[in-house]
PDB file of C-alpha atoms in Angstrom:
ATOM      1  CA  UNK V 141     -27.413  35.085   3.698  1.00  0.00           C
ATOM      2  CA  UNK V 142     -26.091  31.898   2.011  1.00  0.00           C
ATOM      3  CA  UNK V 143     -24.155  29.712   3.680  1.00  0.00           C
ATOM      4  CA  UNK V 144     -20.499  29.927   3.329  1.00  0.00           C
ATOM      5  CA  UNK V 145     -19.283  27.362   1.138  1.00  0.00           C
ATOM      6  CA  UNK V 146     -16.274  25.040   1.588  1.00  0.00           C
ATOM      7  CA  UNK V 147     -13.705  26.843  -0.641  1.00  0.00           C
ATOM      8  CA  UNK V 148     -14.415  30.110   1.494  1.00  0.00           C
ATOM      9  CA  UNK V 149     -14.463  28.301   4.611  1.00  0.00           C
ATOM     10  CA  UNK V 150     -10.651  26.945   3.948  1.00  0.00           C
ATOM     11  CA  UNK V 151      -9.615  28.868   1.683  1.00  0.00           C
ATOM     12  CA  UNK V 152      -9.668  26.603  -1.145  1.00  0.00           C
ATOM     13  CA  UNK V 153     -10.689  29.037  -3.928  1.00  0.00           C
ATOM     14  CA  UNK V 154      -7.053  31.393  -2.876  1.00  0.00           C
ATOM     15  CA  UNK V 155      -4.820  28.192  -3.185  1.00  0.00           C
ATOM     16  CA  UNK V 156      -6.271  26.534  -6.467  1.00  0.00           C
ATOM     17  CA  UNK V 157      -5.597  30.225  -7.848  1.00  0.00           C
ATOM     18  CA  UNK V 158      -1.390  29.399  -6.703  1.00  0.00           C
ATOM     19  CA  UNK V 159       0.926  26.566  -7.926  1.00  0.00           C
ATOM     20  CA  UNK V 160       2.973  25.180 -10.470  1.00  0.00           C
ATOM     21  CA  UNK V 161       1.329  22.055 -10.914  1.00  0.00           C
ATOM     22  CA  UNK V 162       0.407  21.672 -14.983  1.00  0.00           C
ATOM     23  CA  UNK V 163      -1.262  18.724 -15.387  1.00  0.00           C
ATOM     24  CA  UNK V 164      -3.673  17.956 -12.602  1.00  0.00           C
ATOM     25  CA  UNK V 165      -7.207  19.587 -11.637  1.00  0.00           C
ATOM     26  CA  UNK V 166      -7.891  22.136  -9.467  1.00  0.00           C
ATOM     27  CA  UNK V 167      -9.425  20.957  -5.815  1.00  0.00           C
ATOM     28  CA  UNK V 168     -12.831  21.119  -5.513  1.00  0.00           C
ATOM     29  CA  UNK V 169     -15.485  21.333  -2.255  1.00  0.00           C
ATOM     30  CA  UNK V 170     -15.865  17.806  -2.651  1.00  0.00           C
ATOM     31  CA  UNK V 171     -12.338  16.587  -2.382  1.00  0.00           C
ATOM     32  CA  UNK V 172     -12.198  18.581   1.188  1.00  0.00           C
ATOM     33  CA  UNK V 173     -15.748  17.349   2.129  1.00  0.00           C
ATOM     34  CA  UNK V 174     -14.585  13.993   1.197  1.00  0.00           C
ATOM     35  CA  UNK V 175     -11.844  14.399   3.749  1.00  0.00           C
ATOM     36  CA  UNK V 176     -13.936  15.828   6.375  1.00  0.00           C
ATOM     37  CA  UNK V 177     -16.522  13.172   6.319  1.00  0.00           C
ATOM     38  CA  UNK V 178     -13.600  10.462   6.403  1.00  0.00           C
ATOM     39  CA  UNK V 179     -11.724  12.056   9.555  1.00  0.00           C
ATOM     40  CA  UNK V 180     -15.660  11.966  11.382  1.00  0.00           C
ATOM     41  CA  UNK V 181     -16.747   8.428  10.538  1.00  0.00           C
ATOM     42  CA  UNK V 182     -13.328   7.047  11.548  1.00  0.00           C
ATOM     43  CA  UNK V 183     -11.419   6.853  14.737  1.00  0.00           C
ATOM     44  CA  UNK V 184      -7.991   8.488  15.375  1.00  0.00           C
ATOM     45  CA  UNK V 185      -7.411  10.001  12.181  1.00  0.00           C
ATOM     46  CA  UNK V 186      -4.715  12.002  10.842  1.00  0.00           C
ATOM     47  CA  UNK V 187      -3.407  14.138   7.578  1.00  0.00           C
ATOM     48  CA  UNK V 188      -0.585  13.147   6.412  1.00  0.00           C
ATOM     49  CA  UNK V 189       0.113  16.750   3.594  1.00  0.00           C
ATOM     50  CA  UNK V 190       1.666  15.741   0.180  1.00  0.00           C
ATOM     51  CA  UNK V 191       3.753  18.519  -1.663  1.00  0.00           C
ATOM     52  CA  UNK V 192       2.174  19.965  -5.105  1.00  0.00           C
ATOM     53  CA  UNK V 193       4.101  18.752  -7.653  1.00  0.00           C
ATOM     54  CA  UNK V 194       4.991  19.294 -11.328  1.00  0.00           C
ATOM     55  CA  UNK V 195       2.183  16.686 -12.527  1.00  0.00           C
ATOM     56  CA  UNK V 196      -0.004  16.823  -9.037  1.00  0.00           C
ATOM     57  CA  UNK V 197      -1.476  19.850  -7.129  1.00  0.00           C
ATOM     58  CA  UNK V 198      -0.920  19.342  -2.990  1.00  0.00           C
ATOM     59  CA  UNK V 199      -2.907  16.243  -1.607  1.00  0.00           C
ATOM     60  CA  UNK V 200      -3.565  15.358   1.778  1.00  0.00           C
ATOM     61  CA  UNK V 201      -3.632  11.695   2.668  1.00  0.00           C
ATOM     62  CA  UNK V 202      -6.150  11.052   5.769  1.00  0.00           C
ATOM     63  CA  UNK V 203      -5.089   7.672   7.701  1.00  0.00           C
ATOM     64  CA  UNK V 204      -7.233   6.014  10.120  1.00  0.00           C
ATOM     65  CA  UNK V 205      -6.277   4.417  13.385  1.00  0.00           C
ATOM     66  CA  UNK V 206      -6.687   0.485  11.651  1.00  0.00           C
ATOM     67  CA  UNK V 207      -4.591   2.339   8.770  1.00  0.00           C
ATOM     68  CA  UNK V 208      -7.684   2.865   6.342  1.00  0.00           C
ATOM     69  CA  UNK V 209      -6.511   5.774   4.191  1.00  0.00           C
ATOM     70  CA  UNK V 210      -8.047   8.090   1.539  1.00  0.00           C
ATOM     71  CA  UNK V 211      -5.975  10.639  -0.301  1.00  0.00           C
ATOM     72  CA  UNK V 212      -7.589  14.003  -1.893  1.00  0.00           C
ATOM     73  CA  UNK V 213      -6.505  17.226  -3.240  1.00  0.00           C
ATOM     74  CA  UNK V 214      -6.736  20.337  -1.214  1.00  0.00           C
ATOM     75  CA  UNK V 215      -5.680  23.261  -2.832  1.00  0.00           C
ATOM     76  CA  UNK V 216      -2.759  24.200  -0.126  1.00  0.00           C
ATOM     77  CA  UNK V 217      -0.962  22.661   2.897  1.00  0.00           C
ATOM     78  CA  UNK V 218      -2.759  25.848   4.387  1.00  0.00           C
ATOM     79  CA  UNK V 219      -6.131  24.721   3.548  1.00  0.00           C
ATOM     80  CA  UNK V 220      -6.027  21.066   5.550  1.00  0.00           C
ATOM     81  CA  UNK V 221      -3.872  22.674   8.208  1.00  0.00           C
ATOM     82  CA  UNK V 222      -7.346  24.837   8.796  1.00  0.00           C
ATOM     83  CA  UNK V 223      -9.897  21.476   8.169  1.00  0.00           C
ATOM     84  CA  UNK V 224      -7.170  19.947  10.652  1.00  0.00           C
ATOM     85  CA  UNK V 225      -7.317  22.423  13.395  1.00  0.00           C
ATOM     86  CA  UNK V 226     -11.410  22.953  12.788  1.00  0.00           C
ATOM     87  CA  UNK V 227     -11.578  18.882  13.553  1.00  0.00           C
ATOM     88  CA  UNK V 228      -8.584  18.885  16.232  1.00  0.00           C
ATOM     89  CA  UNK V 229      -6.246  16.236  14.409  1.00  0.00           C
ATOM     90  CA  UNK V 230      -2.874  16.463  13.738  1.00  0.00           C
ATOM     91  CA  UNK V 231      -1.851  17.431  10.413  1.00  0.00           C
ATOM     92  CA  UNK V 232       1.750  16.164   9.073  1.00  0.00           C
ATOM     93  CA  UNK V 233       4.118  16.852   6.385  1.00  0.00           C
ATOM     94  CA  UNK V 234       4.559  13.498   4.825  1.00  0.00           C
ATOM     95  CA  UNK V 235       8.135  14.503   3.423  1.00  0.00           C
ATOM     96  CA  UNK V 236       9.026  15.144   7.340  1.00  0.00           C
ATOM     97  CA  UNK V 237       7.478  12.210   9.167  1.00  0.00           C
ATOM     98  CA  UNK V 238       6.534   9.805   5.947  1.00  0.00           C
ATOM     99  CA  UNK V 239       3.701   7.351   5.813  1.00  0.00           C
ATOM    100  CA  UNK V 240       2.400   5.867   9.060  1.00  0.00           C
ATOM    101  CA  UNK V 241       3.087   2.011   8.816  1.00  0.00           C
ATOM    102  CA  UNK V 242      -0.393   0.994   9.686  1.00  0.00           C
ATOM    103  CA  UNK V 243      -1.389   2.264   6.007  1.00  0.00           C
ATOM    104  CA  UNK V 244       1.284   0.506   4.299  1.00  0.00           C
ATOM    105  CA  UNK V 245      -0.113  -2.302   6.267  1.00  0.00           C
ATOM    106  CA  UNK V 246      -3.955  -1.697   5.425  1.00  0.00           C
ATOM    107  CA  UNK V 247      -3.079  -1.247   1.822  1.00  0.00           C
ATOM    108  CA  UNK V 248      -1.383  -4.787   2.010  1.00  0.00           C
ATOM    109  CA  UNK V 249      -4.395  -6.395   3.990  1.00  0.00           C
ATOM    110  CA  UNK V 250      -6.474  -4.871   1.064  1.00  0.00           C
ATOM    111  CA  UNK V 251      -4.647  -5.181  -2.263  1.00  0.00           C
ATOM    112  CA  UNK V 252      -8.193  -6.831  -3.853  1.00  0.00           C
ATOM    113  CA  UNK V 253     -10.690  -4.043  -2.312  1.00  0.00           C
ATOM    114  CA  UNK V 254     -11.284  -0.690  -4.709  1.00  0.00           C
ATOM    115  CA  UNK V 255      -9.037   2.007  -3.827  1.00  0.00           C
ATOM    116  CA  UNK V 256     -10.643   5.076  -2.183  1.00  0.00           C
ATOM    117  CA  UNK V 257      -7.861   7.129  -3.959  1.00  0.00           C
ATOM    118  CA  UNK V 258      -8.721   9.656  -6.068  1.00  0.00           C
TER     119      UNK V 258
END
């Protein structure tokens, strides 16, 4: 038997099949492997869930403890609520709590260093 793959795992192939966005590509494995590996080679990170809009499908920002920060598309608040809960940390919606200052900070500190934005 193959091993399962990430969209099955999260449920990333059922959420890129939902939305309204128009303009923006679909989330792939790699965005949510990017964010996995990110939340396990840092310390005290945390998802920060950013809604789907009319140009952008739903993105999850993950922040750091010293406020490094990548953002990716994931399909579905669902889907990083699950890769959340799998690597016990927190999961936010940005619209209620907003950006942690610490990023806003880091992003400052690093204006000059390549963006790990997608």
């Amino acid at each position: 038997m193959a091993p399962m793959g990430w969209r099955d795992r999260f449920g990333l192939r059922k959420a890129n099949r939902k939305g309204k966005t128009r303009f923006d590509r679909t989330s792939e494995d790699s965005d949510i492997k990017a964010l996995v590996e990110f939340a396990k080679s840092r310390v005290g990170v945390e998802f920060f869930v950013e809604p789907e809009t009319f140009a952008t499908r739903t993105t999850a920002v993950a922040v750091a403890t010293d406020g490094e920060w990548i953002r990716r598309r994931c399909g579905s608040p669902d889907v990083i609520r699950k890769v959340a809960k799998r690597l016990a940390t927190p999961a936010y919606d940005v619209q209620i709590v907003g950006y942690p200052q610490r990023m806003r900070d880091w992003t400052a500190r690093n204006k000059d260093r390549p963006s790990l934005d997608d």
